[in-house]
């Protein structure tokens, strides 16, 4: 007993003496044993999952989305719910035409959900694990642009077909060229170009404009694109102030003061999630919305939560023809009704964009199979079928026109917010649609250069 | 003589097993080990500080410098040789550690931890504001070459892993040599009684400065190797949660031996990746729970499990 107490009281000292005496004199057989045990665990994981790889009665999809953290609420969870909905729809054959056949070429989708939290290094590791340990056939997802940038070369190296869901940076296919990587949503430039186009029609004589965006890549890129588009479309307008609070700041009193003092006609913001809601509460309390036209490029996921807290008249973007801007088609009616039935809330843009990635996969596989005498196609054949694909999604048409047929363009829309009790709360009025070729650069152009150069070749009629 | 020969033999065997693992294990596991060894180097530096009674919440500073050296050398200087990059990244973080050391070596405990944290967050802030380097999105790192040899695909994964393994072994050997030197022997002495150490005629501040530099250089090397393995760098490398992860692994591993950081790091990566797979919604809770259990039941880390067997008789004799 005495020994044990002694050991507990003075482990550090004893340990110190031992360490000083022979820092290397410890059992190495055990180290090797542990390393081998770890290897065995690893090997077991591989062999257990390997069986499914060759079968075509099932297709295993890795789905990556934020399941925890600040981006989970506004994007990650709605994206996961949208995915699950479309997976069930495909497996059950309940999605309207042309997606009404069961499964992907009859194969049932088996989803593997993975959290996107943790940063790009962890996501690269988890991507490798999905492909090499869990043997998924295709990976779909990713919301963070940093993760997409990091994953793309790894997907290429592993020759793993990967469809990016929601990330926005144009850099992926402008700085790189990939065979195994696709993105079935437009990149983020059109969010800001369309806002500037809408303002041109609504307020042709803007004299001064400012912005408040989070100080990280998304906020910086959004402001860069918006101010570049403004300098083309409103050449005489001048920038008053550009505020860059840090992400997840939550407190915006000094920024709001600066915006109030700047006497801007327009204030642009790409804030999202809780940051956006905090900003709206604080800015409306101080009357910023009465002095200036607020433009929120990614506020659509928040408008149903905010209800009458969102001030009337602000411009709302949904980063594409999704959510409230989705066209009234049989596909959209099915998607909305089913989503509301399951979750009691309308689907937001993240649900749409991730959902449409599965449609792209389904028709590409089936198209490739048709060219392959009905047999299950190889990855390369699926890729060939997916390049330059045009398909009808839940919100609108998607056209993989850029990045050698790997990067989608879609139309987009902007409208004004109106809280309407009778119509069920949050509504959008004065909606204007912009064709895909109007708000997206042509193939081969570098987005920022293209906007700065006057958006040559844009077809807006 | 015979005993140290035996020990050296054991190490050689362990290294050989690990090297063979690069050829035998599935690719994802090789990648995981590669990453674990790179991060283990950072933890190795923390071990030196930890034994001195110091804890740094800012090793991410050097880790990030190492990573960005790889990225920027490739981008602006067209340098892709792993050996050159490793030397360059280690040297630069060493130089930064020398400068930072002048300040932090004056402080102990929470002040040391917080000051080191501050430096890493300054670098994070600067990188986030640097749009030319992709801000928080970061940028891709080109494929490394090894003295003119440019492997691809699976060969690259194996060569890159062997390179990391060699660097880790060199790092572990360096720290082992250091801990056997006079300065190294003062590591725990400083923690126990600084005044006595001063009476021995040694500058405590100088000794701590040296440890900060050693830890910084190791963290920089870890950053280089990690960036080469991942193929992408972003400011998250300098963020405090990255430092926190290194401290987590230090606690998990224990500081009983220079091999412990690598073992702890590998276990941590395995734990995290299986938590990701089997509990995608609560993987953070699995990691947090593990840390809590370790602190409660295994305060000296997993290495104490391995060393306990031998420790028992000596303790009895002393009691």
XYZ file of C-alpha atoms in Angstrom:
780
model
C 0.000 0.000 0.000
C 2.782 2.326 1.010
C 4.479 1.701 -2.284
C 1.405 2.687 -4.222
C 0.997 5.937 -2.371
C 4.631 6.728 -2.916
C 4.295 5.971 -6.565
C 1.351 8.286 -6.841
C 2.933 11.110 -4.932
C 6.238 11.123 -6.655
C 5.897 9.682 -10.103
C 7.477 12.689 -11.722
C 10.635 12.564 -9.683
C 11.156 8.894 -10.105
C 10.482 9.225 -13.756
C 12.980 12.048 -13.980
C 15.730 10.002 -12.451
C 15.080 7.156 -14.772
C 14.990 9.368 -17.808
C 18.260 11.019 -16.911
C 19.907 7.702 -16.328
C 18.931 6.059 -19.621
C 16.541 7.982 -21.798
C 16.630 5.229 -24.395
C 16.471 2.188 -22.180
C 12.810 1.327 -22.667
C 11.151 -1.671 -24.193
C 11.192 -1.419 -27.917
C 9.639 -4.735 -28.602
C 6.461 -3.138 -27.373
C 6.779 -0.202 -29.750
C 7.140 -2.505 -32.674
C 4.250 -4.570 -31.370
C 2.039 -1.509 -31.185
C 3.032 -0.368 -34.646
C 2.145 -3.792 -35.986
C -1.135 -3.768 -34.090
C -1.952 -0.416 -35.660
C -1.079 -1.834 -39.044
C -3.315 -4.816 -38.374
C -6.235 -2.542 -37.465
C -5.586 -0.652 -40.660
C -5.408 -3.788 -42.740
C -8.590 -5.114 -41.195
C -10.429 -1.946 -42.074
C -9.360 -2.381 -45.663
C -10.243 -6.020 -46.129
C -13.637 -5.610 -44.450
C -14.664 -2.933 -46.908
C -13.104 -4.322 -50.003
C -15.825 -6.778 -50.964
C -18.243 -4.269 -52.468
C -15.923 -2.586 -54.891
C -16.665 -4.672 -57.960
C -20.414 -5.106 -57.608
C -22.831 -2.971 -59.528
C -25.934 -3.684 -57.477
C -24.692 -0.986 -55.137
C -22.790 2.239 -55.651
C -21.020 3.578 -52.606
C -20.837 7.356 -52.383
C -18.765 9.378 -49.951
C -20.657 12.542 -49.026
C -18.767 15.336 -47.326
C -20.503 18.274 -45.709
C -20.233 20.265 -42.489
C -22.001 18.198 -39.852
C -20.754 20.322 -36.944
C -19.509 23.851 -36.427
C -20.705 27.271 -37.598
C -21.204 26.263 -41.242
C -23.305 23.219 -40.356
C -26.513 25.134 -39.553
C -26.884 27.324 -42.635
C -25.198 25.012 -45.198
C -23.912 21.678 -43.977
C -27.055 20.151 -42.523
C -29.411 21.441 -45.270
C -26.892 20.057 -47.796
C -26.851 16.688 -46.073
C -30.669 16.642 -45.889
C -30.897 17.565 -49.572
C -28.466 14.733 -50.388
C -30.350 12.197 -48.327
C -33.597 13.249 -49.965
C -32.223 12.860 -53.482
C -30.535 9.548 -52.584
C -33.830 8.173 -51.286
C -35.570 9.563 -54.349
C -33.099 7.877 -56.713
C -33.107 4.590 -54.800
C -36.909 4.543 -54.689
C -37.389 5.859 -58.217
C -39.712 8.591 -56.932
C -38.055 11.616 -58.562
C -40.064 12.907 -61.553
C -38.906 12.357 -65.130
C -36.232 12.114 -66.484
C -34.871 10.702 -63.218
C -37.708 8.300 -62.459
C -35.817 5.028 -62.987
C -34.793 3.225 -59.820
C -31.233 3.635 -58.602
C -28.251 4.621 -60.715
C -28.505 2.195 -63.622
C -30.391 0.032 -61.141
C -27.639 0.198 -58.519
C -28.678 1.325 -55.088
C -26.805 4.290 -53.615
C -25.100 3.526 -50.303
C -24.079 6.832 -48.725
C -21.158 7.339 -46.351
C -21.406 10.708 -44.622
C -18.238 12.424 -43.415
C -17.854 15.681 -41.531
C -16.051 18.459 -43.394
C -14.833 20.151 -40.200
C -11.173 20.218 -39.256
C -9.393 22.034 -42.083
C -7.925 21.041 -45.427
C -5.100 18.790 -44.161
C -7.575 16.569 -42.301
C -9.936 16.623 -45.255
C -7.166 15.400 -47.556
C -6.522 12.544 -45.133
C -10.216 11.728 -44.878
C -10.624 11.906 -48.658
C -7.880 9.309 -49.017
C -9.566 7.206 -46.374
C -12.903 7.404 -48.184
C -11.363 6.330 -51.459
C -8.726 3.862 -50.300
C -10.096 2.476 -47.035
C -13.851 2.706 -47.464
C -13.580 2.158 -51.225
C -16.296 4.603 -52.171
C -16.922 4.797 -55.905
C -17.527 8.538 -56.071
C -17.076 11.401 -53.619
C -19.661 14.190 -53.622
C -19.656 17.316 -51.495
C -17.398 19.976 -49.933
C -18.629 23.427 -49.004
C -15.373 25.185 -48.142
C -13.330 26.498 -51.061
C -10.102 25.752 -49.200
C -11.109 22.111 -48.942
C -12.025 21.934 -52.646
C -8.665 23.442 -53.637
C -6.803 20.944 -51.473
C -8.858 17.915 -52.537
C -8.751 18.475 -56.323
C -5.111 17.397 -56.918
C -5.531 14.432 -54.569
C -8.653 13.259 -56.413
C -6.657 13.494 -59.622
C -3.756 11.544 -58.132
C -6.051 8.782 -56.849
C -8.122 8.826 -60.064
C -11.234 9.121 -57.915
C -14.288 10.714 -59.504
C -15.199 13.680 -57.311
C -18.079 16.124 -57.682
C -17.779 19.315 -55.685
C -21.045 20.468 -54.227
C -21.086 23.975 -52.904
C -17.629 25.561 -52.794
C -17.418 28.902 -54.595
C -13.886 29.850 -55.609
C -13.267 30.135 -59.377
C -9.614 29.215 -58.779
C -10.207 25.451 -58.941
C -10.560 25.155 -62.713
C -8.847 28.418 -63.593
C -5.545 27.602 -61.905
C -5.757 23.874 -62.437
C -7.006 21.373 -64.981
C -8.558 18.170 -63.719
C -9.952 15.067 -65.309
C -11.536 13.412 -62.283
C -12.981 16.527 -60.661
C -16.277 18.238 -61.479
C -18.269 21.048 -59.939
C -21.973 21.051 -60.696
C -22.648 24.562 -59.419
C -21.510 27.898 -60.796
C -18.586 29.507 -59.053
C -19.218 32.544 -56.885
C -18.490 35.394 -59.310
C -22.055 35.483 -60.635
C -23.447 36.154 -57.150
C -21.817 39.565 -57.163
C -22.086 40.333 -60.884
C -25.847 39.765 -60.752
C -26.162 42.012 -57.696
C -24.367 44.813 -59.559
C -26.575 44.233 -62.634
C -29.722 44.388 -60.518
C -28.555 47.636 -58.920
C -27.873 49.126 -62.347
C -31.520 48.772 -63.253
C -32.930 49.657 -59.862
C -30.658 52.557 -58.902
C -28.879 53.800 -62.055
C -27.345 56.754 -60.236
C -25.385 55.185 -57.408
C -22.831 57.691 -56.212
C -21.259 55.920 -53.282
C -21.130 52.354 -52.112
C -19.465 50.426 -49.343
C -19.231 46.891 -48.081
C -18.938 44.684 -45.058
C -17.469 41.232 -45.616
C -15.721 38.727 -43.400
C -11.963 38.842 -43.441
C -11.270 35.503 -45.046
C -11.125 34.222 -48.600
C -14.892 34.150 -49.148
C -15.476 37.711 -47.936
C -12.406 39.070 -49.718
C -13.299 37.383 -53.010
C -16.924 38.525 -52.801
C -15.941 42.142 -52.289
C -13.301 41.928 -55.026
C -15.834 40.597 -57.546
C -18.560 43.014 -56.492
C -16.368 46.121 -56.579
C -14.888 45.018 -59.914
C -18.377 44.553 -61.391
C -19.481 47.890 -59.939
C -16.543 49.720 -61.491
C -17.634 48.346 -64.873
C -21.389 48.818 -64.500
C -21.355 51.972 -62.362
C -18.105 53.630 -63.429
C -18.812 56.915 -61.674
C -19.685 55.360 -58.304
C -16.978 55.568 -55.685
C -16.136 53.264 -52.805
C -16.756 54.790 -49.395
C -15.626 52.148 -46.963
C -14.797 48.455 -47.065
C -15.204 46.839 -43.692
C -13.569 43.457 -43.047
C -14.534 42.210 -39.598
C -13.053 38.860 -38.722
C -15.146 35.786 -39.304
C -17.517 34.830 -36.447
C -16.983 38.264 -34.892
C -20.638 38.596 -33.908
C -20.195 42.231 -32.833
C -20.328 44.879 -35.532
C -20.883 48.171 -33.690
C -17.799 49.959 -35.010
C -18.332 48.632 -38.545
C -21.956 49.798 -38.483
C -20.837 53.218 -37.245
C -18.401 53.437 -40.139
C -21.093 52.387 -42.610
C -23.589 54.890 -41.173
C -21.035 57.697 -41.345
C -20.006 56.773 -44.891
C -23.408 57.866 -46.287
C -23.277 55.058 -48.842
C -26.156 54.573 -51.235
C -25.495 50.849 -51.255
C -23.840 48.489 -48.782
C -22.729 45.100 -50.093
C -22.306 42.094 -47.836
C -21.547 38.410 -48.280
C -21.986 37.647 -44.574
C -23.616 34.295 -43.882
C -24.985 32.260 -41.017
C -24.948 33.635 -37.493
C -22.678 36.520 -38.543
C -25.299 37.726 -41.008
C -28.085 37.471 -38.471
C -26.089 39.345 -35.807
C -25.261 42.035 -38.319
C -28.899 42.406 -39.374
C -30.099 42.712 -35.776
C -27.466 45.302 -34.943
C -27.702 47.244 -38.205
C -31.499 47.499 -38.289
C -31.567 48.627 -34.650
C -29.421 51.571 -35.713
C -31.399 52.258 -38.863
C -28.720 51.390 -41.432
C -31.365 49.813 -43.668
C -33.318 53.091 -43.797
C -30.305 55.084 -44.985
C -28.832 52.709 -47.452
C -29.760 49.909 -49.839
C -28.480 46.685 -48.316
C -27.313 43.899 -50.650
C -26.917 40.440 -49.134
C -25.473 38.029 -51.676
C -25.930 34.863 -49.621
C -28.813 35.568 -47.246
C -31.376 33.171 -48.665
C -30.707 30.411 -46.077
C -31.422 32.894 -43.289
C -34.570 34.620 -44.498
C -37.027 32.016 -43.268
C -35.448 32.027 -39.829
C -35.399 35.799 -39.638
C -38.961 36.429 -40.846
C -39.950 39.991 -39.969
C -36.507 40.681 -38.492
C -35.127 40.869 -42.018
C -35.854 44.418 -43.220
C -38.081 44.811 -46.280
C -36.451 45.916 -49.488
C -32.972 44.451 -49.040
C -31.581 42.560 -52.027
C -31.265 38.847 -51.418
C -29.078 36.414 -53.309
C -29.274 32.623 -53.209
C -26.005 31.982 -55.057
C -27.932 30.693 -58.037
C -31.445 29.710 -59.115
C -32.121 27.820 -55.904
C -34.529 27.954 -52.991
C -36.949 30.828 -53.535
C -35.521 31.421 -57.011
C -35.977 27.865 -58.245
C -38.346 27.620 -61.221
C -41.720 26.010 -60.736
C -41.094 22.691 -62.477
C -42.291 19.168 -61.590
C -38.759 18.413 -60.330
C -38.751 21.422 -58.059
C -42.286 20.782 -56.825
C -41.281 17.247 -55.845
C -38.064 18.429 -54.166
C -39.719 21.206 -52.179
C -42.750 19.217 -51.098
C -40.669 16.231 -50.007
C -38.161 18.440 -48.167
C -40.868 20.368 -46.330
C -42.643 17.113 -45.463
C -39.460 15.756 -43.896
C -37.972 18.812 -42.250
C -40.850 21.240 -41.852
C -38.839 24.007 -43.490
C -38.237 24.878 -47.154
C -34.979 23.703 -48.735
C -32.257 26.363 -49.050
C -29.637 26.740 -51.756
C -27.191 24.333 -50.146
C -29.837 21.580 -50.298
C -30.370 22.256 -54.001
C -26.724 22.405 -55.052
C -25.674 19.235 -53.321
C -28.844 17.501 -54.491
C -28.191 18.309 -58.143
C -24.721 16.719 -58.011
C -26.411 13.325 -57.617
C -28.585 13.975 -60.663
C -25.463 14.730 -62.707
C -23.931 11.450 -61.593
C -27.083 9.450 -62.319
C -27.531 10.644 -65.873
C -23.810 10.466 -66.660
C -23.589 6.850 -65.526
C -26.714 5.952 -67.466
C -25.555 7.829 -70.546
C -22.171 6.103 -70.379
C -23.834 2.732 -69.945
C -26.019 3.298 -72.999
C -22.824 3.803 -75.008
C -21.358 0.708 -73.374
C -24.055 -1.793 -74.405
C -25.846 -1.342 -71.095
C -22.897 -2.558 -69.026
C -21.689 -0.692 -65.975
C -19.265 1.932 -67.345
C -15.713 2.538 -66.189
C -14.840 5.733 -64.341
C -13.274 7.091 -67.528
C -16.474 6.400 -69.468
C -18.550 8.142 -66.794
C -16.212 11.132 -67.011
C -16.522 11.241 -70.786
C -20.307 11.258 -70.413
C -20.241 13.959 -67.756
C -17.985 16.399 -69.610
C -19.985 19.276 -71.125
C -23.163 17.718 -69.722
C -26.328 19.766 -69.737
C -29.086 18.631 -67.436
C -32.282 19.733 -65.824
C -31.872 20.040 -62.046
C -34.336 20.968 -59.310
C -33.750 24.692 -59.575
C -32.962 25.207 -63.242
C -30.763 23.971 -66.067
C -27.132 23.225 -65.301
C -24.531 23.400 -68.050
C -21.000 22.084 -67.509
C -19.557 24.632 -69.898
C -16.290 25.762 -68.301
C -13.056 24.113 -67.205
C -13.044 21.801 -70.251
C -16.539 20.622 -69.396
C -15.967 20.187 -65.666
C -17.269 23.464 -64.246
C -20.970 24.287 -64.333
C -22.637 27.532 -65.200
C -26.234 28.308 -64.345
C -28.491 31.294 -64.536
C -28.987 33.243 -61.340
C -31.509 35.571 -59.795
C -31.786 38.539 -57.465
C -34.883 39.935 -55.784
C -36.078 42.150 -52.985
C -37.143 40.867 -49.622
C -40.698 41.395 -48.429
C -42.171 40.106 -45.232
C -45.739 39.167 -46.074
C -47.819 37.686 -43.294
C -50.589 36.632 -45.672
C -48.193 34.833 -48.043
C -46.576 32.854 -45.247
C -43.854 35.207 -44.022
C -40.604 35.540 -45.939
C -41.149 36.304 -49.629
C -39.158 37.758 -52.490
C -40.567 40.317 -54.931
C -39.301 41.987 -58.119
C -37.280 38.914 -59.054
C -34.966 39.272 -62.034
C -33.254 36.310 -63.692
C -29.874 36.567 -65.408
C -28.887 33.980 -68.037
C -25.839 31.840 -67.368
C -23.832 33.380 -70.215
C -24.569 36.848 -68.853
C -23.087 36.419 -65.395
C -20.397 33.782 -65.994
C -17.115 34.270 -67.846
C -16.613 32.412 -71.137
C -14.444 29.286 -71.303
C -10.768 30.022 -70.859
C -11.221 33.453 -69.289
C -9.839 34.212 -65.866
C -12.823 35.477 -63.868
C -11.349 38.506 -62.133
C -9.578 39.674 -65.289
C -12.778 39.131 -67.244
C -14.860 41.289 -64.909
C -12.230 44.023 -64.760
C -11.935 43.971 -68.523
C -15.599 44.902 -68.880
C -17.175 41.422 -68.973
C -16.684 41.073 -72.715
C -18.835 38.514 -74.463
C -21.544 38.458 -71.790
C -24.906 37.638 -73.366
C -27.601 39.126 -71.183
C -30.722 39.017 -73.357
C 28.597 -1.315 -24.030
C 26.716 -4.482 -24.733
C 23.469 -2.916 -23.472
C 23.637 0.207 -25.617
C 24.464 -2.039 -28.564
C 21.273 -3.960 -27.842
C 19.244 -0.777 -27.657
C 20.672 0.499 -30.920
C 19.763 -2.817 -32.483
C 16.190 -2.486 -31.283
C 15.923 0.955 -32.801
C 17.330 -0.241 -36.078
C 14.756 -3.052 -36.060
C 11.922 -0.609 -35.286
C 13.040 1.623 -38.148
C 13.244 -1.315 -40.512
C 9.732 -2.416 -39.559
C 8.408 1.096 -40.122
C 10.202 1.369 -43.457
C 8.789 -1.994 -44.522
C 5.340 -0.770 -43.468
C 5.604 1.818 -46.239
C 5.577 -1.006 -48.804
C 3.153 -3.342 -47.049
C 0.415 -1.125 -45.661
C -2.462 0.172 -47.785
C -1.847 3.616 -49.235
C -4.190 5.498 -46.941
C -2.356 4.078 -43.925
C 1.019 5.087 -45.380
C -0.326 8.591 -45.824
C -1.670 8.598 -42.282
C 1.705 7.452 -40.916
C 3.455 10.071 -43.032
C 1.286 12.795 -41.542
C 1.620 11.336 -38.046
C 5.428 11.313 -38.235
C 5.519 14.899 -39.544
C 3.368 16.061 -36.662
C 5.331 13.840 -34.308
C 8.385 15.992 -35.020
C 6.501 19.033 -33.724
C 5.449 17.101 -30.635
C 9.062 16.036 -30.154
C 9.931 19.721 -29.765
C 7.096 20.143 -27.299
C 8.510 17.220 -25.328
C 11.749 19.120 -24.757
C 9.812 22.166 -23.553
C 7.392 20.050 -21.519
C 10.232 18.403 -19.596
C 11.490 21.883 -18.784
C 8.077 22.666 -17.332
C 7.154 24.892 -20.266
C 4.207 24.529 -22.565
C 3.958 26.324 -25.877
C 0.594 27.022 -27.438
C 2.336 28.503 -30.435
C 4.245 25.694 -32.176
C 1.866 26.247 -35.085
C 3.925 29.357 -35.878
C 6.939 27.266 -36.921
C 4.778 24.515 -38.370
C 3.144 27.095 -40.643
C 6.458 28.715 -41.566
C 7.716 25.307 -42.642
C 4.572 24.724 -44.695
C 4.601 28.106 -46.376
C 8.304 27.789 -47.176
C 7.394 24.717 -49.218
C 4.491 26.494 -50.873
C 6.202 29.782 -51.604
C 9.526 28.289 -52.649
C 7.621 26.268 -55.219
C 5.539 29.236 -56.309
C 8.205 31.928 -56.549
C 11.561 30.131 -56.730
C 10.448 26.979 -58.543
C 12.114 24.904 -55.834
C 10.661 21.420 -55.441
C 13.490 19.342 -54.029
C 12.394 17.848 -50.723
C 15.907 17.949 -49.236
C 16.416 21.607 -50.093
C 12.930 22.507 -48.874
C 13.434 20.660 -45.611
C 16.751 22.400 -44.975
C 15.322 25.755 -45.998
C 12.132 25.429 -43.924
C 13.971 24.175 -40.858
C 16.564 26.936 -41.117
C 13.956 29.658 -41.452
C 11.872 28.467 -38.503
C 15.075 28.097 -36.527
C 15.946 31.711 -37.295
C 12.476 32.880 -36.290
C 12.706 30.816 -33.104
C 16.004 32.532 -32.266
C 14.262 35.911 -32.505
C 11.099 34.843 -30.679
C 13.261 33.122 -28.079
C 14.822 36.416 -26.950
C 11.396 37.443 -25.715
C 9.691 34.262 -24.579
C 12.723 32.831 -22.763
C 12.153 35.448 -20.057
C 8.760 34.031 -19.205
C 7.386 30.903 -17.583
C 4.104 29.093 -17.217
C 0.994 30.725 -18.649
C 2.939 33.786 -19.816
C 5.244 31.623 -21.891
C 2.273 29.757 -23.327
C 0.299 32.884 -24.154
C 3.216 34.794 -25.685
C 4.072 31.913 -27.968
C 0.389 31.695 -28.888
C 0.384 35.407 -29.738
C 3.202 35.029 -32.270
C 1.460 32.231 -34.120
C -1.775 34.209 -34.243
C 0.065 37.210 -35.695
C 1.276 35.026 -38.547
C -2.261 33.673 -38.974
C -3.644 37.216 -39.152
C -1.075 38.276 -41.733
C -1.709 35.248 -43.940
C -5.485 35.699 -43.779
C -5.036 39.249 -45.055
C -2.717 38.156 -47.872
C -5.060 37.654 -50.818
C -2.157 36.953 -53.171
C -1.561 33.699 -51.258
C -5.223 32.727 -51.343
C -6.076 34.034 -47.876
C -7.818 31.300 -45.856
C -8.186 29.090 -48.919
C -4.435 28.670 -49.153
C -2.815 27.207 -52.253
C -1.530 23.943 -53.679
C 2.022 22.748 -53.259
C 3.626 21.126 -56.265
C 4.845 17.546 -56.299
C 8.254 17.256 -54.610
C 11.343 15.759 -56.196
C 14.088 13.906 -54.361
C 17.563 14.840 -55.619
C 16.315 14.854 -59.173
C 14.153 11.757 -58.754
C 10.526 12.664 -59.478
C 8.232 9.778 -58.510
C 4.493 9.802 -59.152
C 1.421 8.112 -57.723
C 2.100 5.221 -55.373
C 5.878 5.549 -55.681
C 5.641 9.165 -54.567
C 3.577 8.181 -51.531
C 6.173 5.608 -50.487
C 9.237 7.767 -51.160
C 7.634 10.701 -49.395
C 6.872 8.486 -46.412
C 10.424 7.110 -46.290
C 11.754 10.648 -46.477
C 9.578 11.672 -43.529
C 10.614 8.555 -41.649
C 14.291 9.334 -42.156
C 13.803 12.942 -41.096
C 11.842 11.844 -38.024
C 14.534 9.370 -37.048
C 17.157 12.075 -37.475
C 15.039 14.424 -35.344
C 14.573 11.823 -32.629
C 18.294 11.035 -32.637
C 19.176 14.732 -32.389
C 16.881 15.230 -29.422
C 18.228 12.066 -27.814
C 21.771 13.365 -28.166
C 20.642 16.720 -26.843
C 18.956 15.208 -23.798
C 22.197 13.353 -22.984
C 24.267 16.517 -23.229
C 24.912 18.798 -20.264
C 22.351 21.278 -21.507
C 19.877 18.467 -22.002
C 20.377 17.161 -18.522
C 19.408 20.561 -17.256
C 15.969 20.169 -18.856
C 14.209 18.753 -15.830
C 16.562 20.518 -13.429
C 15.263 23.862 -14.665
C 11.712 22.746 -14.072
C 12.551 21.610 -10.536
C 14.680 24.500 -9.337
C 15.933 27.366 -11.476
C 17.972 28.974 -8.693
C 20.038 25.861 -8.208
C 20.695 25.661 -11.920
C 21.950 29.234 -11.889
C 24.263 28.318 -9.025
C 25.685 25.602 -11.209
C 26.891 28.412 -13.408
C 24.402 27.990 -16.218
C 22.200 30.724 -17.617
C 18.638 29.472 -17.298
C 17.424 31.960 -19.849
C 20.067 30.821 -22.292
C 19.176 27.192 -21.726
C 15.491 27.876 -22.290
C 16.325 29.938 -25.359
C 18.185 26.934 -26.772
C 15.178 24.705 -26.109
C 12.827 27.164 -27.814
C 15.114 27.167 -30.852
C 15.333 23.377 -30.925
C 11.553 23.031 -30.605
C 11.006 25.690 -33.268
C 13.350 24.024 -35.750
C 11.653 20.660 -35.203
C 8.201 22.206 -35.673
C 9.404 23.868 -38.873
C 10.681 20.537 -40.188
C 7.319 18.995 -39.285
C 5.568 21.739 -41.233
C 7.704 21.126 -44.324
C 7.039 17.390 -44.254
C 3.335 17.860 -43.594
C 2.967 20.303 -46.499
C 4.829 17.916 -48.817
C 2.502 15.091 -47.805
C -0.786 17.000 -47.923
C 0.028 19.007 -51.058
C -1.757 22.116 -49.833
C -1.009 24.837 -47.300
C -3.381 27.312 -45.678
C -3.293 29.689 -42.700
C -5.035 27.097 -40.542
C -1.522 25.680 -40.059
C -0.786 28.715 -37.856
C -4.110 28.747 -36.045
C -4.209 28.098 -32.302
C -6.274 24.931 -32.717
C -3.333 23.437 -34.619
C -1.074 24.235 -31.662
C -3.718 22.818 -29.368
C -3.666 19.567 -31.301
C 0.100 19.286 -30.781
C -0.365 19.829 -27.046
C -3.130 17.220 -27.078
C -0.785 14.698 -28.680
C 1.948 15.569 -26.169
C -0.436 14.733 -23.330
C -1.627 11.618 -25.143
C 1.901 10.435 -25.872
C 3.642 11.271 -22.663
C 7.152 12.654 -22.484
C 8.968 9.576 -21.270
C 10.953 8.897 -24.418
C 11.870 10.478 -27.728
C 9.842 7.842 -29.558
C 6.675 8.600 -27.591
C 5.680 11.654 -29.702
C 5.623 9.577 -32.889
C 3.696 6.764 -31.295
C 1.235 9.225 -29.749
C 0.860 11.071 -33.017
C 0.112 7.864 -34.924
C -2.426 6.771 -32.329
C -4.034 10.200 -32.426
C -4.378 10.121 -36.212
C -5.841 6.616 -36.067
C -8.239 7.601 -33.314
C -9.343 10.690 -35.202
C -9.849 9.011 -38.536
C -11.891 6.142 -37.063
C -13.883 8.643 -34.997
C -14.562 10.462 -38.285
C -15.720 7.247 -39.887
C -17.831 5.725 -37.142
C -19.129 8.821 -35.336
C -19.303 11.534 -38.014
C -21.507 13.728 -35.842
C -19.687 13.370 -32.545
C -16.047 12.751 -33.460
C -14.955 15.797 -31.483
C -16.612 14.301 -28.405
C -14.679 11.060 -28.880
C -11.395 12.996 -29.005
C -12.341 15.202 -26.052
C -13.508 12.218 -24.018
C -10.249 10.419 -24.729
C -8.244 13.413 -23.535
C -10.332 13.596 -20.374
C -9.866 9.895 -19.621
C -6.124 10.165 -20.263
C -5.727 13.057 -17.887
C -7.723 11.217 -15.231
C -6.227 7.748 -15.533
C -2.980 8.049 -17.479
C -1.497 11.435 -16.608
C 1.910 10.475 -17.979
C 0.496 9.506 -21.358
C 0.466 6.178 -23.155
C 4.229 5.892 -22.886
C 3.788 5.313 -19.149
C 1.965 2.090 -20.068
C 5.131 0.878 -21.763
C 7.557 2.107 -19.144
C 5.540 1.054 -16.095
C 6.637 -2.565 -16.296
C 10.278 -1.651 -15.916
C 9.641 1.192 -13.526
C 7.926 -0.961 -10.927
C 10.957 -2.710 -9.394
C 13.056 0.430 -9.147
C 10.234 2.248 -7.386
C 9.925 -0.564 -4.920
C 13.589 -0.371 -4.115
C 13.352 3.325 -3.478
C 10.269 2.961 -1.328
